[in-house]
C-alpha atoms as an extended CHARMM CRD file, in Angstrom:
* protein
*
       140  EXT
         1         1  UNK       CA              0.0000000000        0.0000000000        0.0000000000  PROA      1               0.0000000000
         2         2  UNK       CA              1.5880000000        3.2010000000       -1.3350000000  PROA      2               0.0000000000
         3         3  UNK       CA              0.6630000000        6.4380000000        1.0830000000  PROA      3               0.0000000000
         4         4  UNK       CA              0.0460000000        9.5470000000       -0.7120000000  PROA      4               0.0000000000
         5         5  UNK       CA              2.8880000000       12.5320000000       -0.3100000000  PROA      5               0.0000000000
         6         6  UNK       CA              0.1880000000       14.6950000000        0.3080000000  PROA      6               0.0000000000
         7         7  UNK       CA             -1.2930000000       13.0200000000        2.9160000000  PROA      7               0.0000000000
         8         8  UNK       CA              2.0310000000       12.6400000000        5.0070000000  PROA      8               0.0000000000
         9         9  UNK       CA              2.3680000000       16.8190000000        3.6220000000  PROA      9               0.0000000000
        10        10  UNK       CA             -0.6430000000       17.2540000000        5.6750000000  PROA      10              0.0000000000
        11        11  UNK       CA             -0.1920000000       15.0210000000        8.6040000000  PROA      11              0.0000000000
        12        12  UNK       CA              2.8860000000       16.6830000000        9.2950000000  PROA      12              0.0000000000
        13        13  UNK       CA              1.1560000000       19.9340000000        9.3340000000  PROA      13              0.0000000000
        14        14  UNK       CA             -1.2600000000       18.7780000000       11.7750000000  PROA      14              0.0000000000
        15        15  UNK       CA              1.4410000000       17.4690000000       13.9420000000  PROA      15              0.0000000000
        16        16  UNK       CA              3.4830000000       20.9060000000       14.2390000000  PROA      16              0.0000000000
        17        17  UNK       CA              0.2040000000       22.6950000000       14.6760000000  PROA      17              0.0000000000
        18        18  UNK       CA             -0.4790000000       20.9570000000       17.3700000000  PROA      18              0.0000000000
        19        19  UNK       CA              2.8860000000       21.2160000000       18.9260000000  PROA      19              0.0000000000
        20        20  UNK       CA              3.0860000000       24.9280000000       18.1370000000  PROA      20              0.0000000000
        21        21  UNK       CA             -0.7790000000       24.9760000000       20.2770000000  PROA      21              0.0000000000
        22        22  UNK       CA              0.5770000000       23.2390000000       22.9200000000  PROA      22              0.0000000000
        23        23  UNK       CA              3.7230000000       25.1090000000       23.4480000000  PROA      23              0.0000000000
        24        24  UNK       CA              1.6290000000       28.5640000000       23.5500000000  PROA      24              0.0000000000
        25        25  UNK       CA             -1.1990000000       27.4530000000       25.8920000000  PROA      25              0.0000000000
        26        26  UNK       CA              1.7220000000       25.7000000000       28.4250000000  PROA      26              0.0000000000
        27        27  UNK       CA              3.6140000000       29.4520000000       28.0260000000  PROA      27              0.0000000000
        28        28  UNK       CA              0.2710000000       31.4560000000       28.6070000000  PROA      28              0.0000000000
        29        29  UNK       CA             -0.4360000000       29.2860000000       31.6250000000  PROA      29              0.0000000000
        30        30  UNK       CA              3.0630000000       29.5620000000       33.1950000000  PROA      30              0.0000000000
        31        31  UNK       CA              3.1200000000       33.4630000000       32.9770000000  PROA      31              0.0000000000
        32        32  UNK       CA             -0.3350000000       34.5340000000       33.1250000000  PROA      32              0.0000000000
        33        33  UNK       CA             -2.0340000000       31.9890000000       35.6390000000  PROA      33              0.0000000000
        34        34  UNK       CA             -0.6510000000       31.4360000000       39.5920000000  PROA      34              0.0000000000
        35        35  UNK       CA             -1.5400000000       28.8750000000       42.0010000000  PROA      35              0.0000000000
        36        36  UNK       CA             -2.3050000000       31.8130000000       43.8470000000  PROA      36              0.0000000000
        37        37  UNK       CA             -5.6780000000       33.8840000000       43.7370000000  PROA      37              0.0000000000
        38        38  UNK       CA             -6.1270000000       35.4120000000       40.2350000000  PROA      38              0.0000000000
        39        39  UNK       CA             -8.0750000000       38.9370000000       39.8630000000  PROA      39              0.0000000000
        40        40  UNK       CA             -8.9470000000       40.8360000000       37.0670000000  PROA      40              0.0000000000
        41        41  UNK       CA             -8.9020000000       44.3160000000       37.5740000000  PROA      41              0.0000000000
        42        42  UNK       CA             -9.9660000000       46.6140000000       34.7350000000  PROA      42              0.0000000000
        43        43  UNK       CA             -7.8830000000       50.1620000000       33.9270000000  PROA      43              0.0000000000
        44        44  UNK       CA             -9.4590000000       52.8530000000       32.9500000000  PROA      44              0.0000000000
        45        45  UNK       CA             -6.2150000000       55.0400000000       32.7340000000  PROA      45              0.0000000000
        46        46  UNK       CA             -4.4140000000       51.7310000000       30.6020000000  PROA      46              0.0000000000
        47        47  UNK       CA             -8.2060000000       50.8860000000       28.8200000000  PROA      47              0.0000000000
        48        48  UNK       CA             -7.1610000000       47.7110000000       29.5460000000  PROA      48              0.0000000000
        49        49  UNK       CA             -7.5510000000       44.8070000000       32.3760000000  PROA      49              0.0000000000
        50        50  UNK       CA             -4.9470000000       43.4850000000       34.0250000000  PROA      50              0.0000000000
        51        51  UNK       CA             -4.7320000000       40.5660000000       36.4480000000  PROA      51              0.0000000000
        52        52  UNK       CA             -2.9080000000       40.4390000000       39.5020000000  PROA      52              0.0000000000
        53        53  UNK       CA             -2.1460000000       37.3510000000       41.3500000000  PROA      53              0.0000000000
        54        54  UNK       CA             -2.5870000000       37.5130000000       45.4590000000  PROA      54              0.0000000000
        55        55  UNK       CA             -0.5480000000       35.5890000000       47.5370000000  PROA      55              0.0000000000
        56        56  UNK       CA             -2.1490000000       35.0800000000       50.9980000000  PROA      56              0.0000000000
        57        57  UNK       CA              0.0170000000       34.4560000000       54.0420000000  PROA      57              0.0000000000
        58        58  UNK       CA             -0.3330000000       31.0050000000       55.5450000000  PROA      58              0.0000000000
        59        59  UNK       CA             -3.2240000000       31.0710000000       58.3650000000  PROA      59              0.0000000000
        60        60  UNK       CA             -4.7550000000       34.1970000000       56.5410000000  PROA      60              0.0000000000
        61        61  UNK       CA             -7.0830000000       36.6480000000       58.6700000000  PROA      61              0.0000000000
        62        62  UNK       CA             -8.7030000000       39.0990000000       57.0780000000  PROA      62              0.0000000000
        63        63  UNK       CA             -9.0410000000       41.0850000000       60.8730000000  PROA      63              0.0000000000
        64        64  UNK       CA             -5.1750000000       41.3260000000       60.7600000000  PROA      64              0.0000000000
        65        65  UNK       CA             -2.9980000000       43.5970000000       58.9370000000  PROA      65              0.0000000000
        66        66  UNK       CA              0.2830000000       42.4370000000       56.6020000000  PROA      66              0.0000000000
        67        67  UNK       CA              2.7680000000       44.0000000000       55.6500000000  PROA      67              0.0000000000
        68        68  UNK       CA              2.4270000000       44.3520000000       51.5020000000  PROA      68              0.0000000000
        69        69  UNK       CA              5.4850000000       43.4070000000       48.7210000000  PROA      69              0.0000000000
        70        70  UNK       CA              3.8290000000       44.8730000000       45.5440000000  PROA      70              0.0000000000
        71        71  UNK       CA              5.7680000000       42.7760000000       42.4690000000  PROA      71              0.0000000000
        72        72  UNK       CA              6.1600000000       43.6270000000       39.1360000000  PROA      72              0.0000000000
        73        73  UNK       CA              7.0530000000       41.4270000000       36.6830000000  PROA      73              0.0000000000
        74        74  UNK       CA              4.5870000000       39.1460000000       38.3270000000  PROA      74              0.0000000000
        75        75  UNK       CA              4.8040000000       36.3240000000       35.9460000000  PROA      75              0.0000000000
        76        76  UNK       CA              8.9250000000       35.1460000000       36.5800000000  PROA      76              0.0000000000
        77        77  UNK       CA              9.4940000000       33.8350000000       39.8450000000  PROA      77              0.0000000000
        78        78  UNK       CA              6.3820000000       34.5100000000       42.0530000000  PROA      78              0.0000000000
        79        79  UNK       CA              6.7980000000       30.7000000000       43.2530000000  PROA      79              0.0000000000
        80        80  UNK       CA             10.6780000000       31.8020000000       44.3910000000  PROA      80              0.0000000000
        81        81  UNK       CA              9.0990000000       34.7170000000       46.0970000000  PROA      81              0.0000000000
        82        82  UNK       CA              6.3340000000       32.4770000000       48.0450000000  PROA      82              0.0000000000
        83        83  UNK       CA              8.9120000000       29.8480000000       49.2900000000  PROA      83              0.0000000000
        84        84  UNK       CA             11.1590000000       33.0890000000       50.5880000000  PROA      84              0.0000000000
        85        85  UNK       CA              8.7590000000       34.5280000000       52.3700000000  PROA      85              0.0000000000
        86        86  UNK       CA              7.6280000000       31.7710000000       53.9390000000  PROA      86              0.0000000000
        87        87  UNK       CA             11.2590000000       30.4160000000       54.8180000000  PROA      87              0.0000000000
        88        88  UNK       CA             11.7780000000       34.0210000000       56.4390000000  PROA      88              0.0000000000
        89        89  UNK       CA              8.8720000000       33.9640000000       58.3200000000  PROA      89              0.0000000000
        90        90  UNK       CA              8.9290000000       30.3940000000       59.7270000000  PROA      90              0.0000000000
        91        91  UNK       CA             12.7640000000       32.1490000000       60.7790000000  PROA      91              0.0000000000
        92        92  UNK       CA             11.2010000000       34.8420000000       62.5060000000  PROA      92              0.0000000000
        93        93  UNK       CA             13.4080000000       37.0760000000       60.4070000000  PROA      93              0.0000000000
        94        94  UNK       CA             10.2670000000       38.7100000000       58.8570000000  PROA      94              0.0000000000
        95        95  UNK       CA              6.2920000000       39.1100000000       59.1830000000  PROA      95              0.0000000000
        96        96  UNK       CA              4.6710000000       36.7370000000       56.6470000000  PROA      96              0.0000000000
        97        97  UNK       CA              3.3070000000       38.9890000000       53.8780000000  PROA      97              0.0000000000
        98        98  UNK       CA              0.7670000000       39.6600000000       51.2260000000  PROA      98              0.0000000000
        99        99  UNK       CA              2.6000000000       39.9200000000       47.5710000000  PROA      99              0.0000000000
       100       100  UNK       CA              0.8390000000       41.2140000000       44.9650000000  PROA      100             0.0000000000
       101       101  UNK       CA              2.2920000000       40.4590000000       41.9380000000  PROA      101             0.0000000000
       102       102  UNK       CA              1.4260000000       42.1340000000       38.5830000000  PROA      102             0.0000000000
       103       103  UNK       CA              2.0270000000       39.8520000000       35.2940000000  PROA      103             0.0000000000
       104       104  UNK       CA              3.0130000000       41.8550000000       32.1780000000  PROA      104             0.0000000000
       105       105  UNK       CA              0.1490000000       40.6690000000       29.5130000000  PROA      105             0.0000000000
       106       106  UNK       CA              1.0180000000       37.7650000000       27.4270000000  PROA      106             0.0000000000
       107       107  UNK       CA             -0.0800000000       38.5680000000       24.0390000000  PROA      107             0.0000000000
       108       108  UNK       CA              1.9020000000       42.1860000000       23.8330000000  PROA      108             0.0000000000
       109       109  UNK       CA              5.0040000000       43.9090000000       25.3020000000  PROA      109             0.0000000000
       110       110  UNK       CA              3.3310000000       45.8300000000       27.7720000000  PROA      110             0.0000000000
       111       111  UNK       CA              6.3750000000       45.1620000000       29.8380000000  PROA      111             0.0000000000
       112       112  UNK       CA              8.5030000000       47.6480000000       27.8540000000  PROA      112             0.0000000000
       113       113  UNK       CA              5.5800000000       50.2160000000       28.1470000000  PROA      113             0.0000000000
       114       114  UNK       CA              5.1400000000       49.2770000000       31.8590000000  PROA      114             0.0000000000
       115       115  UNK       CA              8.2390000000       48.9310000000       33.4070000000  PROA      115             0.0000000000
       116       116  UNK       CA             10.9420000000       51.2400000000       30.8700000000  PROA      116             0.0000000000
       117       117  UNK       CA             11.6290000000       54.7070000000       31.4530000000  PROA      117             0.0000000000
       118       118  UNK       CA             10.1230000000       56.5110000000       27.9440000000  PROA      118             0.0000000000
       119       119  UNK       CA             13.9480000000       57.7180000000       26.8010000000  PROA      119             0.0000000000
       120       120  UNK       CA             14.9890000000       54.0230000000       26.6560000000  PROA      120             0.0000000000
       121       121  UNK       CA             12.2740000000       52.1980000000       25.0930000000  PROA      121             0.0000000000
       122       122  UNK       CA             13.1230000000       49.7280000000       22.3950000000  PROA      122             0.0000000000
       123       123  UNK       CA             11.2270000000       51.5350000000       20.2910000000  PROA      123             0.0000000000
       124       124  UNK       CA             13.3290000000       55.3280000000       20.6880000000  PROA      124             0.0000000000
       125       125  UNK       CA             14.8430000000       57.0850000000       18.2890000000  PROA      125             0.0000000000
       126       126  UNK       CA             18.9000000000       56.8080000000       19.4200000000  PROA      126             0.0000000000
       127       127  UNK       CA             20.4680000000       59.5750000000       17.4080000000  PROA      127             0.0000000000
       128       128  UNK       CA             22.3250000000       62.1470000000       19.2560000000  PROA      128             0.0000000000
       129       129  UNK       CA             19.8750000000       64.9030000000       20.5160000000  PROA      129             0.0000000000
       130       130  UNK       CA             20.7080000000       68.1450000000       18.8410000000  PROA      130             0.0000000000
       131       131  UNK       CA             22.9280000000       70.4070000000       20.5550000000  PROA      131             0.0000000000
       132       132  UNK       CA             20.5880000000       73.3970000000       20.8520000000  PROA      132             0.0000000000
       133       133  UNK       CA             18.3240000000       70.5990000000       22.8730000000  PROA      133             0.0000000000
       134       134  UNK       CA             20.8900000000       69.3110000000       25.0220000000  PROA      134             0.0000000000
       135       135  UNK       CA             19.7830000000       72.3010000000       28.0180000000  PROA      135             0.0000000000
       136       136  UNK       CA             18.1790000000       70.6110000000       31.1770000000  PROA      136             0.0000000000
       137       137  UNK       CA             15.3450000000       72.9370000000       30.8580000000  PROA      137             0.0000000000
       138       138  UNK       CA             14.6380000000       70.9160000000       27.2500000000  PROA      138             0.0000000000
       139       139  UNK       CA             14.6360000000       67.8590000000       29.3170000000  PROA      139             0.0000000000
       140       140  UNK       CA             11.0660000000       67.8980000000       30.7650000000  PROA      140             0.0000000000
């Protein structure tokens, strides 16, 4: 039985489709999902939403204040942050805290927009600045 070249054309194509599917979802669910508590929180300043993850200190009370580590880059290492604080805290070397972490989204480079001072965005023009410009009153 002779297979058709354009049925193995196609199976192939199916095959790295799939592959290609499964390595995007497994990427969007490491950076933009936590075993923590997810929340959605909608920007009217951004017109965007933007989830947070909330990490809860062990034994949680919501009549009891925590000290608060606010985390950007939320999606890399939140996991490293969680066992930290918790090591510490077992120590006695600091309170347990809440960490709020804040992902960058997934599907654009909001992290360059986010977390990049304007003058050294990817996306700035690097020529020299013109002489007559170069007074710090020009600046801001």
């Amino acid at each position: 039985m002779k297979i058709s070249l354009k049925l193995v054309f196609t199976s192939l194509l199916a095959i790295l489709f799939l592959i290609g599917a499964y390595v995007l979802s497994s990427k969007y669910f490491e950076h933009y999902t936590s075993e923590f508590i997810n929340h959605d929180i909608y920007s009217d300043f951004l017109s965007e939403e933007r989830r947070v993850f909330v990490r809860l200190p062990k034994g949680y009370d919501s009549q009891k204040s925590y000290p608060l580590i606010i985390k950007l880059d939320g999606n890399f290492n939140l996991n490293r942050w969680h066992e930290s604080v918790t090591t510490l805290s077992e120590k006695k070397l600091i309170e347990d805290s809440v960490i709020v972490s804040i992902p960058n989204l997934f599907w654009t480079d909001t992290r360059n927009r986010d977390l990049v001072p304007p003058y050294a965005r990817k996306d700035v023009q690097i020529e020299a600045r013109p002489s007559t410009e170069n007074s710090p009153e020009n600046l801001w």
